[in-house]
Coordinates of C-alpha atoms in Angstrom, one line a residue:
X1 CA 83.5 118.9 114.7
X2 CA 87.2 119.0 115.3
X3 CA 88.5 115.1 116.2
X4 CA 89.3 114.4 119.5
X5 CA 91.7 111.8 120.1
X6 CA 93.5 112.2 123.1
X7 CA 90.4 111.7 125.7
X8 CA 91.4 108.6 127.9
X9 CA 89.7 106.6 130.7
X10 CA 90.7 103.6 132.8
X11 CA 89.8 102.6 136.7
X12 CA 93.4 103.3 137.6
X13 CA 95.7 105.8 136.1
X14 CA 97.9 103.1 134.7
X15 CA 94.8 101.7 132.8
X16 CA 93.8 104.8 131.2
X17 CA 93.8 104.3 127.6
X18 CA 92.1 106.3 124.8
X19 CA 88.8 105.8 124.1
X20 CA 89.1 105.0 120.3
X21 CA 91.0 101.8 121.7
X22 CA 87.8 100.9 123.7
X23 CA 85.9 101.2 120.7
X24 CA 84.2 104.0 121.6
X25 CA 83.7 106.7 119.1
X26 CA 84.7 109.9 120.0
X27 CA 81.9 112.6 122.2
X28 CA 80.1 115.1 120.1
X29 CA 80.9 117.6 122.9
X30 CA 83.3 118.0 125.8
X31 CA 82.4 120.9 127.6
X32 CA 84.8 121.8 130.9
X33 CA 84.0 124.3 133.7
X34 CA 87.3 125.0 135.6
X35 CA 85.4 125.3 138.7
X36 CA 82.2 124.6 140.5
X37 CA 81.2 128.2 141.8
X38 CA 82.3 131.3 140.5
X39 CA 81.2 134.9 142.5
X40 CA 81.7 138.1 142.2
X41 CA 84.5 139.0 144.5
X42 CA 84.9 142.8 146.6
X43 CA 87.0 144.2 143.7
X44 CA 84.2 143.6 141.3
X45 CA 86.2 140.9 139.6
X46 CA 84.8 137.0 139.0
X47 CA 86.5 134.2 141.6
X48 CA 86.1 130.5 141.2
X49 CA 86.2 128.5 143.9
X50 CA 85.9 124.5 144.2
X51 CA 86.7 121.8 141.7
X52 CA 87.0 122.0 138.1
X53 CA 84.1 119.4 136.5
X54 CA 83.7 118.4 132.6
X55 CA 81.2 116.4 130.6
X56 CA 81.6 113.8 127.5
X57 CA 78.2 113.8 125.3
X58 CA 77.3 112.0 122.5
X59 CA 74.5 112.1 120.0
X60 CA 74.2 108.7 119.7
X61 CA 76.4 106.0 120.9
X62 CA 75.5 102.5 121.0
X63 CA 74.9 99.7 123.5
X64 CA 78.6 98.3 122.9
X65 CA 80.2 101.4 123.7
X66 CA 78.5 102.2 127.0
X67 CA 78.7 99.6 128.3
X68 CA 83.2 100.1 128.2
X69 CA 81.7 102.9 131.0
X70 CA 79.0 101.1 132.8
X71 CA 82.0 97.9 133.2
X72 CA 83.6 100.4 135.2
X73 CA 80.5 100.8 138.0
X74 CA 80.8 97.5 140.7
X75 CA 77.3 96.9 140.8
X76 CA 73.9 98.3 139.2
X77 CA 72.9 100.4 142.4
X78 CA 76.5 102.7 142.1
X79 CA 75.7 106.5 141.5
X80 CA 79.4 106.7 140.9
X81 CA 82.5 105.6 140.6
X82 CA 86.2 107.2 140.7
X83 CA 88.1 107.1 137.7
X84 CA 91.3 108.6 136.2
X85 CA 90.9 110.2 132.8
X86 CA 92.1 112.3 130.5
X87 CA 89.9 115.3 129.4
X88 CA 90.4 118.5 127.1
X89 CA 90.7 121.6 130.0
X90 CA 90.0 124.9 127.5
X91 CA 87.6 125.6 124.7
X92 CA 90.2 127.4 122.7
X93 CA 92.7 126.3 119.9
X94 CA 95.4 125.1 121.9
X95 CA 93.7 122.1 122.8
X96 CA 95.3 121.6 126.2
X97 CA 94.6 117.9 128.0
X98 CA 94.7 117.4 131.6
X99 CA 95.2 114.1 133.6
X100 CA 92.8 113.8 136.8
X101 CA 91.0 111.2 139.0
X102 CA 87.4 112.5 138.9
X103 CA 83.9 110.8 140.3
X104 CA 81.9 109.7 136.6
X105 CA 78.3 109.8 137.7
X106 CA 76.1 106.9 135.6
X107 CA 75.8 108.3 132.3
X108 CA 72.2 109.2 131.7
X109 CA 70.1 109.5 128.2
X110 CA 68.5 112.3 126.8
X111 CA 65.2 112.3 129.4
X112 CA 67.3 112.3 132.2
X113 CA 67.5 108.3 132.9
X114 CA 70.3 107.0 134.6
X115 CA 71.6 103.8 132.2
X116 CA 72.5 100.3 132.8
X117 CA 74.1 98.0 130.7
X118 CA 72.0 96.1 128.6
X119 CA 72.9 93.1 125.9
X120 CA 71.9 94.0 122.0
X121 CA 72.8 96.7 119.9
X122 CA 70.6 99.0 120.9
X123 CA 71.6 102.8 120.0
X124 CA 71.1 105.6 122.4
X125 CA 70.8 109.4 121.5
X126 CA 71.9 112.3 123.6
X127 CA 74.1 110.3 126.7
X128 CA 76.4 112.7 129.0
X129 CA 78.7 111.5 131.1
X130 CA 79.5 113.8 134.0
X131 CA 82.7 114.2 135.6
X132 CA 83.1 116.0 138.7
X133 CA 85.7 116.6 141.8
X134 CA 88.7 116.9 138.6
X135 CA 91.9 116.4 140.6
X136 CA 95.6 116.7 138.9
X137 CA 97.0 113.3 139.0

């Protein structure tokens, strides 16, 4: 697993800060999809259209940790919330970073199950955070 230390979040772009200074350990994966549809256009060729949209994922991360995300949400019954973060934007070597306000969605476990936060140390396995509607900013 090659380190990440350069993905950032914050509720406004001025308190985006990196996630090891959160205390959170750094995602297992970070996948990025430059856009939210691609189709075959006339000429044969592949088009994307719509935002770009990326995930953080984590093996396991415990209770302390998510709840630096879930602090974010202003009440329990939020779906989402916008953010400004700082993500990886390629899957190649160059390790490119982008700054965007995006809509995080309430991470979710393994099964599916949106999470709240909870007191205790409690360790969770397989949590994604999504990320979608990436704009530059």
């Amino acid at each position: 697993m090659s380190e990440c230390t350069e993905l950032r979040i914050g509720a406004a772009a001025d308190t985006r800060l990196e996630l090891r200074y959160r205390s959170i350990p750094e995602p297992d994966d970070w996948p990025f999809r430059p856009y939210s549809v691609v189709r075959t256009a006339s000429h044969g060729q592949p088009k994307g259209y719509g935002f770009p949209s990326c995930a953080w994922m984590w093996k396991e991360i415990d209770q302390f940790a998510l709840n630096v995300f879930l602090a974010l949400f202003a009440c329990d019954t939020d779906a989402g919330v916008q953010v400004y973060i700082t993500t990886y934007t390629d899957v190649g070597r160059s390790r490119e970073t982008g700054d965007y306000t995006a809509w995080m969605a309430r991470p979710v476990d393994g099964e599916g199950k949106a999470m709240y936060p909870q007191s205790g140390g409690k360790v969770h396995q397989n949590v994604s955070i999504q990320f979608t509607h990436l704009e530059a900013g």
